[in-house]
């Protein structure tokens, strides 16, 4: 790793979101070689999708700021292969408007951008600022992520991560001084009835639907990302690109091989 880190910053809320400005400031506490390549418009829920049927347009907004009319994954590809003047040492994605906990990570464009960075061999961290777990929100506390972000990145960079590993960080919905520590967690699991389909009626009397999420808490086990965030700790979860569930290998082999 070079003395001077080069960081690519991206997100899924779009290049004009306050979260990416907060993450840019965090990155600038670590190095002055920071590049931003982020979607023109919000891509939350885009997961790891890649634009294959349309051309990608790159628009330069400032010396180190670029917008891509595409997904977070497109942005990481463009950033690492086209925009940056050389290899990156780190990809930082976020800070997402809202938590990415439990099965959120499978929908999340924020996490997917970090997956793409990891797939391309660059250490990558996804950041999300929790809010509105039990209410409709209130102000988003970007300052909580911003207060604790740079020091956390420095700590994480001291560890050796195995190949294919990315880190998913969530900041709790409380003021910076109320944060009750940092916990290394595993991915939790929400109760199964958390996704709700809200049916409404349009002006012509036809039904339409909104996908939404129940705001109550799930039963969360100790040591999970959910529990840490409920208890106001910063959650740090190592995730793996290899989704193989090793314990099922012999069971499946026994029925397939006979
Ligand atoms: Mn988002």
mmCIF file of C-alpha atoms and ligand atoms in Angstrom:
data_model
loop_
_atom_site.group_PDB
_atom_site.id
_atom_site.type_symbol
_atom_site.label_atom_id
_atom_site.label_comp_id
_atom_site.label_asym_id
_atom_site.label_seq_id
_atom_site.Cartn_x
_atom_site.Cartn_y
_atom_site.Cartn_z
ATOM 1 C CA UNK A 1 0.000 0.000 0.000
ATOM 2 C CA UNK A 2 1.307 3.429 -0.923
ATOM 3 C CA UNK A 3 2.102 5.943 1.824
ATOM 4 C CA UNK A 4 -0.645 8.132 0.533
ATOM 5 C CA UNK A 5 -3.927 6.284 0.290
ATOM 6 C CA UNK A 6 -6.127 6.768 -2.743
ATOM 7 C CA UNK A 7 -9.828 6.467 -1.935
ATOM 8 C CA UNK A 8 -12.838 6.080 -4.211
ATOM 9 C CA UNK A 9 -16.076 7.334 -2.642
ATOM 10 C CA UNK A 10 -19.454 6.274 -4.000
ATOM 11 C CA UNK A 11 -23.016 5.684 -2.769
ATOM 12 C CA UNK A 12 -26.515 4.682 -3.852
ATOM 13 C CA UNK A 13 -28.468 7.779 -2.752
ATOM 14 C CA UNK A 14 -26.994 9.839 -5.571
ATOM 15 C CA UNK A 15 -24.209 12.368 -5.929
ATOM 16 C CA UNK A 16 -26.285 15.197 -4.445
ATOM 17 C CA UNK A 17 -27.138 13.417 -1.176
ATOM 18 C CA UNK A 18 -25.845 14.842 2.114
ATOM 19 C CA UNK A 19 -24.490 11.397 3.056
ATOM 20 C CA UNK A 20 -21.857 11.387 0.326
ATOM 21 C CA UNK A 21 -20.647 14.813 1.370
ATOM 22 C CA UNK A 22 -20.231 13.535 4.925
ATOM 23 C CA UNK A 23 -18.322 10.495 3.632
ATOM 24 C CA UNK A 24 -16.142 12.721 1.438
ATOM 25 C CA UNK A 25 -15.171 14.704 4.532
ATOM 26 C CA UNK A 26 -14.398 11.455 6.414
ATOM 27 C CA UNK A 27 -12.189 10.298 3.513
ATOM 28 C CA UNK A 28 -10.402 13.656 3.510
ATOM 29 C CA UNK A 29 -9.484 13.162 7.162
ATOM 30 C CA UNK A 30 -7.536 10.093 6.006
ATOM 31 C CA UNK A 31 -5.966 11.298 2.740
ATOM 32 C CA UNK A 32 -6.122 14.167 0.269
ATOM 33 C CA UNK A 33 -6.339 11.763 -2.681
ATOM 34 C CA UNK A 34 -10.113 11.264 -2.693
ATOM 35 C CA UNK A 35 -12.244 10.683 -5.788
ATOM 36 C CA UNK A 36 -16.019 10.673 -5.953
ATOM 37 C CA UNK A 37 -17.863 8.696 -8.623
ATOM 38 C CA UNK A 38 -21.545 8.353 -7.784
ATOM 39 C CA UNK A 39 -24.938 7.913 -9.438
ATOM 40 C CA UNK A 40 -26.709 10.917 -10.963
ATOM 41 C CA UNK A 41 -29.959 9.856 -9.263
ATOM 42 C CA UNK A 42 -31.016 7.758 -6.289
ATOM 43 C CA UNK A 43 -30.369 4.017 -6.701
ATOM 44 C CA UNK A 44 -31.440 2.691 -3.292
ATOM 45 C CA UNK A 45 -32.518 -0.935 -3.547
ATOM 46 C CA UNK A 46 -30.546 -1.333 -6.780
ATOM 47 C CA UNK A 47 -28.482 -4.084 -5.171
ATOM 48 C CA UNK A 48 -25.619 -5.325 -7.357
ATOM 49 C CA UNK A 49 -27.246 -4.466 -10.681
ATOM 50 C CA UNK A 50 -25.145 -3.525 -13.663
ATOM 51 C CA UNK A 51 -26.247 -1.445 -16.646
ATOM 52 C CA UNK A 52 -25.856 -3.642 -19.709
ATOM 53 C CA UNK A 53 -28.491 -2.377 -22.135
ATOM 54 C CA UNK A 54 -27.697 1.363 -22.083
ATOM 55 C CA UNK A 55 -24.506 3.362 -22.532
ATOM 56 C CA UNK A 56 -22.938 4.822 -19.397
ATOM 57 C CA UNK A 57 -22.565 8.598 -19.354
ATOM 58 C CA UNK A 58 -19.912 10.195 -17.192
ATOM 59 C CA UNK A 59 -20.323 13.828 -16.166
ATOM 60 C CA UNK A 60 -17.545 15.734 -14.422
ATOM 61 C CA UNK A 61 -18.813 18.140 -11.740
ATOM 62 C CA UNK A 62 -15.511 19.143 -10.171
ATOM 63 C CA UNK A 63 -11.863 18.127 -10.375
ATOM 64 C CA UNK A 64 -12.429 14.954 -8.333
ATOM 65 C CA UNK A 65 -16.231 14.614 -8.591
ATOM 66 C CA UNK A 66 -17.990 12.597 -11.293
ATOM 67 C CA UNK A 67 -21.601 11.549 -11.788
ATOM 68 C CA UNK A 68 -22.601 8.405 -13.686
ATOM 69 C CA UNK A 69 -26.053 7.842 -15.084
ATOM 70 C CA UNK A 70 -26.093 4.296 -13.716
ATOM 71 C CA UNK A 71 -26.047 2.077 -10.652
ATOM 72 C CA UNK A 72 -23.605 2.015 -7.729
ATOM 73 C CA UNK A 73 -21.912 -1.007 -9.294
ATOM 74 C CA UNK A 74 -21.499 0.922 -12.568
ATOM 75 C CA UNK A 75 -19.916 3.758 -10.565
ATOM 76 C CA UNK A 76 -17.320 1.527 -8.914
ATOM 77 C CA UNK A 77 -16.422 -0.020 -12.277
ATOM 78 C CA UNK A 78 -16.119 3.404 -13.895
ATOM 79 C CA UNK A 79 -14.216 4.800 -10.943
ATOM 80 C CA UNK A 80 -11.654 2.037 -10.662
ATOM 81 C CA UNK A 81 -11.216 1.356 -14.382
ATOM 82 C CA UNK A 82 -11.680 4.778 -15.945
ATOM 83 C CA UNK A 83 -11.722 7.789 -13.657
ATOM 84 C CA UNK A 84 -8.985 7.297 -11.059
ATOM 85 C CA UNK A 85 -5.447 8.053 -12.256
ATOM 86 C CA UNK A 86 -4.144 4.754 -10.823
ATOM 87 C CA UNK A 87 -4.995 1.907 -8.435
ATOM 88 C CA UNK A 88 -7.222 2.646 -5.435
ATOM 89 C CA UNK A 89 -6.416 1.479 -1.912
ATOM 90 C CA UNK A 90 -9.921 1.749 -0.564
ATOM 91 C CA UNK A 91 -13.537 2.049 -1.699
ATOM 92 C CA UNK A 92 -15.929 3.774 0.713
ATOM 93 C CA UNK A 93 -19.658 3.567 -0.035
ATOM 94 C CA UNK A 94 -22.351 5.698 1.602
ATOM 95 C CA UNK A 95 -23.165 7.148 3.910
ATOM 96 C CA UNK A 96 -26.548 5.625 3.246
ATOM 97 C CA UNK A 97 -29.704 7.391 4.367
ATOM 98 C CA UNK A 98 -30.920 4.660 6.707
ATOM 99 C CA UNK A 99 -29.630 1.395 8.107
ATOM 100 C CA UNK A 100 -28.455 -1.620 6.102
ATOM 101 C CA UNK A 101 -28.899 -4.413 8.619
ATOM 102 C CA UNK A 102 -29.845 -8.095 8.453
ATOM 103 C CA UNK A 103 -31.332 -8.958 5.022
ATOM 104 C CA UNK A 104 -31.119 -5.303 3.924
ATOM 105 C CA UNK A 105 -27.628 -6.132 2.710
ATOM 106 C CA UNK A 106 -29.094 -8.253 -0.105
ATOM 107 C CA UNK A 107 -31.091 -5.297 -1.490
ATOM 108 C CA UNK A 108 -28.688 -2.535 -0.696
ATOM 109 C CA UNK A 109 -26.958 -0.560 -3.425
ATOM 110 C CA UNK A 110 -24.615 0.817 -0.754
ATOM 111 C CA UNK A 111 -23.391 -2.655 0.181
ATOM 112 C CA UNK A 112 -23.310 -3.733 -3.484
ATOM 113 C CA UNK A 113 -20.876 -0.935 -4.328
ATOM 114 C CA UNK A 114 -18.561 -2.280 -1.626
ATOM 115 C CA UNK A 115 -19.035 -5.781 -3.046
ATOM 116 C CA UNK A 116 -17.959 -4.535 -6.451
ATOM 117 C CA UNK A 117 -14.874 -2.876 -5.004
ATOM 118 C CA UNK A 118 -14.026 -6.142 -3.243
ATOM 119 C CA UNK A 119 -14.620 -8.167 -6.419
ATOM 120 C CA UNK A 120 -12.111 -5.885 -8.154
ATOM 121 C CA UNK A 121 -9.553 -6.505 -5.419
ATOM 122 C CA UNK A 122 -9.882 -3.251 -3.469
ATOM 123 C CA UNK A 123 -10.696 -3.193 0.247
ATOM 124 C CA UNK A 124 -14.185 -1.775 0.567
ATOM 125 C CA UNK A 125 -16.417 -0.524 3.373
ATOM 126 C CA UNK A 126 -20.142 0.279 3.273
ATOM 127 C CA UNK A 127 -21.490 2.955 5.647
ATOM 128 C CA UNK A 128 -25.069 3.565 6.711
ATOM 129 C CA UNK A 129 -26.586 5.986 9.198
ATOM 130 C CA UNK A 130 -29.567 4.403 10.953
ATOM 131 C CA UNK A 131 -32.740 6.373 11.481
ATOM 132 C CA UNK A 132 -36.440 5.949 11.997
ATOM 133 C CA UNK A 133 -36.349 2.350 13.242
ATOM 134 C CA UNK A 134 -39.407 2.916 15.401
ATOM 135 C CA UNK A 135 -40.722 6.246 14.150
ATOM 136 C CA UNK A 136 -41.089 7.966 10.818
ATOM 137 C CA UNK A 137 -37.730 9.555 11.257
ATOM 138 C CA UNK A 138 -36.811 12.957 12.462
ATOM 139 C CA UNK A 139 -33.551 14.509 11.452
ATOM 140 C CA UNK A 140 -30.891 12.188 10.125
ATOM 141 C CA UNK A 141 -27.867 12.336 12.373
ATOM 142 C CA UNK A 142 -25.081 12.488 9.789
ATOM 143 C CA UNK A 143 -22.841 13.994 12.477
ATOM 144 C CA UNK A 144 -22.808 10.655 14.315
ATOM 145 C CA UNK A 145 -21.243 8.893 11.327
ATOM 146 C CA UNK A 146 -18.977 11.832 10.655
ATOM 147 C CA UNK A 147 -17.698 12.035 14.240
ATOM 148 C CA UNK A 148 -16.746 8.358 14.400
ATOM 149 C CA UNK A 149 -16.065 7.482 10.742
ATOM 150 C CA UNK A 150 -12.399 8.332 10.142
ATOM 151 C CA UNK A 151 -11.100 6.742 13.334
ATOM 152 C CA UNK A 152 -13.070 3.586 12.579
ATOM 153 C CA UNK A 153 -11.630 3.373 9.044
ATOM 154 C CA UNK A 154 -8.109 3.749 10.437
ATOM 155 C CA UNK A 155 -8.759 0.895 12.876
ATOM 156 C CA UNK A 156 -10.189 -1.363 10.177
ATOM 157 C CA UNK A 157 -7.202 -0.740 7.910
ATOM 158 C CA UNK A 158 -4.904 -2.155 10.607
ATOM 159 C CA UNK A 159 -6.547 -5.583 10.292
ATOM 160 C CA UNK A 160 -5.860 -8.111 7.575
ATOM 161 C CA UNK A 161 -9.086 -8.926 5.747
ATOM 162 C CA UNK A 162 -9.218 -12.154 3.825
ATOM 163 C CA UNK A 163 -9.880 -12.160 0.075
ATOM 164 C CA UNK A 164 -13.506 -11.540 -0.870
ATOM 165 C CA UNK A 165 -14.286 -9.829 2.432
ATOM 166 C CA UNK A 166 -15.995 -6.452 2.742
ATOM 167 C CA UNK A 167 -17.085 -4.590 5.854
ATOM 168 C CA UNK A 168 -20.595 -3.282 6.513
ATOM 169 C CA UNK A 169 -20.730 -0.438 9.039
ATOM 170 C CA UNK A 170 -23.934 0.991 10.550
ATOM 171 C CA UNK A 171 -24.052 4.006 12.858
ATOM 172 C CA UNK A 172 -26.825 4.113 15.486
ATOM 173 C CA UNK A 173 -29.657 6.654 15.487
ATOM 174 C CA UNK A 174 -28.430 8.780 18.385
ATOM 175 C CA UNK A 175 -26.238 11.825 18.937
ATOM 176 C CA UNK A 176 -22.454 11.328 18.569
ATOM 177 C CA UNK A 177 -21.766 11.442 22.324
ATOM 178 C CA UNK A 178 -24.536 8.890 23.009
ATOM 179 C CA UNK A 179 -22.806 6.150 20.986
ATOM 180 C CA UNK A 180 -22.259 3.220 23.361
ATOM 181 C CA UNK A 181 -19.173 1.745 21.681
ATOM 182 C CA UNK A 182 -18.277 -0.256 18.597
ATOM 183 C CA UNK A 183 -19.261 -3.910 18.220
ATOM 184 C CA UNK A 184 -18.060 -6.415 15.653
ATOM 185 C CA UNK A 185 -21.248 -8.249 14.740
ATOM 186 C CA UNK A 186 -22.689 -10.910 12.491
ATOM 187 C CA UNK A 187 -25.529 -10.316 10.042
ATOM 188 C CA UNK A 188 -28.841 -10.568 11.872
ATOM 189 C CA UNK A 189 -32.268 -11.689 10.743
ATOM 190 C CA UNK A 190 -35.486 -9.681 10.869
ATOM 191 C CA UNK A 191 -38.859 -11.117 11.751
ATOM 192 C CA UNK A 192 -40.436 -12.370 8.546
ATOM 193 C CA UNK A 193 -43.446 -10.049 8.377
ATOM 194 C CA UNK A 194 -41.455 -6.821 8.176
ATOM 195 C CA UNK A 195 -42.060 -6.062 4.485
ATOM 196 C CA UNK A 196 -45.498 -4.590 3.864
ATOM 197 C CA UNK A 197 -47.371 -3.936 0.624
ATOM 198 C CA UNK A 198 -49.412 -0.792 0.928
ATOM 199 C CA UNK A 199 -52.375 -0.812 -1.504
ATOM 200 C CA UNK A 200 -53.798 2.536 -2.637
ATOM 201 C CA UNK A 201 -56.107 3.769 -5.335
ATOM 202 C CA UNK A 202 -55.250 6.092 -8.211
ATOM 203 C CA UNK A 203 -57.483 8.852 -9.645
ATOM 204 C CA UNK A 204 -59.176 6.343 -11.971
ATOM 205 C CA UNK A 205 -59.990 3.939 -9.166
ATOM 206 C CA UNK A 206 -57.286 1.428 -10.105
ATOM 207 C CA UNK A 207 -55.132 -0.070 -7.344
ATOM 208 C CA UNK A 208 -51.410 0.569 -7.059
ATOM 209 C CA UNK A 209 -48.877 -0.546 -4.484
ATOM 210 C CA UNK A 210 -45.999 0.764 -2.414
ATOM 211 C CA UNK A 211 -43.406 -1.567 -0.910
ATOM 212 C CA UNK A 212 -42.772 -0.483 2.660
ATOM 213 C CA UNK A 213 -41.276 -1.723 5.887
ATOM 214 C CA UNK A 214 -42.800 -2.178 9.300
ATOM 215 C CA UNK A 215 -41.073 0.098 11.795
ATOM 216 C CA UNK A 216 -41.193 -2.063 14.881
ATOM 217 C CA UNK A 217 -38.112 -3.847 16.177
ATOM 218 C CA UNK A 218 -37.380 -7.464 15.352
ATOM 219 C CA UNK A 219 -36.383 -10.056 17.926
ATOM 220 C CA UNK A 220 -32.624 -9.682 17.599
ATOM 221 C CA UNK A 221 -30.047 -12.058 18.999
ATOM 222 C CA UNK A 222 -27.032 -10.834 20.946
ATOM 223 C CA UNK A 223 -24.046 -10.276 18.679
ATOM 224 C CA UNK A 224 -26.075 -9.276 15.622
ATOM 225 C CA UNK A 225 -25.994 -6.017 13.669
ATOM 226 C CA UNK A 226 -29.651 -5.384 14.638
ATOM 227 C CA UNK A 227 -29.023 -5.745 18.371
ATOM 228 C CA UNK A 228 -25.982 -3.462 18.258
ATOM 229 C CA UNK A 229 -27.924 -0.703 16.502
ATOM 230 C CA UNK A 230 -30.934 -1.085 18.830
ATOM 231 C CA UNK A 231 -28.533 -0.595 21.739
ATOM 232 C CA UNK A 232 -26.764 2.406 20.202
ATOM 233 C CA UNK A 233 -23.511 0.730 19.308
ATOM 234 C CA UNK A 234 -21.729 1.155 15.971
ATOM 235 C CA UNK A 235 -22.105 -2.167 14.144
ATOM 236 C CA UNK A 236 -19.156 -3.528 12.116
ATOM 237 C CA UNK A 237 -19.988 -6.685 10.157
ATOM 238 C CA UNK A 238 -17.550 -8.555 7.933
ATOM 239 C CA UNK A 239 -19.388 -9.898 4.882
ATOM 240 C CA UNK A 240 -18.178 -12.369 2.301
ATOM 241 C CA UNK A 241 -18.682 -12.388 -1.462
ATOM 242 C CA UNK A 242 -18.673 -16.182 -1.380
ATOM 243 C CA UNK A 243 -22.288 -16.963 -0.424
ATOM 244 C CA UNK A 244 -21.714 -20.717 -0.185
ATOM 245 C CA UNK A 245 -23.277 -22.222 2.926
ATOM 246 C CA UNK A 246 -20.589 -24.756 3.746
ATOM 247 C CA UNK A 247 -22.619 -26.779 6.264
ATOM 248 C CA UNK A 248 -25.088 -27.767 3.532
ATOM 249 C CA UNK A 249 -22.431 -29.126 1.174
ATOM 250 C CA UNK A 250 -22.369 -32.689 2.569
ATOM 251 C CA UNK A 251 -26.166 -32.850 2.907
ATOM 252 C CA UNK A 252 -26.733 -31.836 -0.709
ATOM 253 C CA UNK A 253 -23.888 -34.043 -1.921
ATOM 254 C CA UNK A 254 -25.429 -37.051 -0.203
ATOM 255 C CA UNK A 255 -28.752 -36.635 -2.023
ATOM 256 C CA UNK A 256 -27.187 -35.753 -5.381
ATOM 257 C CA UNK A 257 -24.398 -38.347 -5.398
ATOM 258 C CA UNK A 258 -26.605 -41.002 -3.805
HETATM 259 MN MN1 LIG B 1 -29.720 4.382 -0.285
#
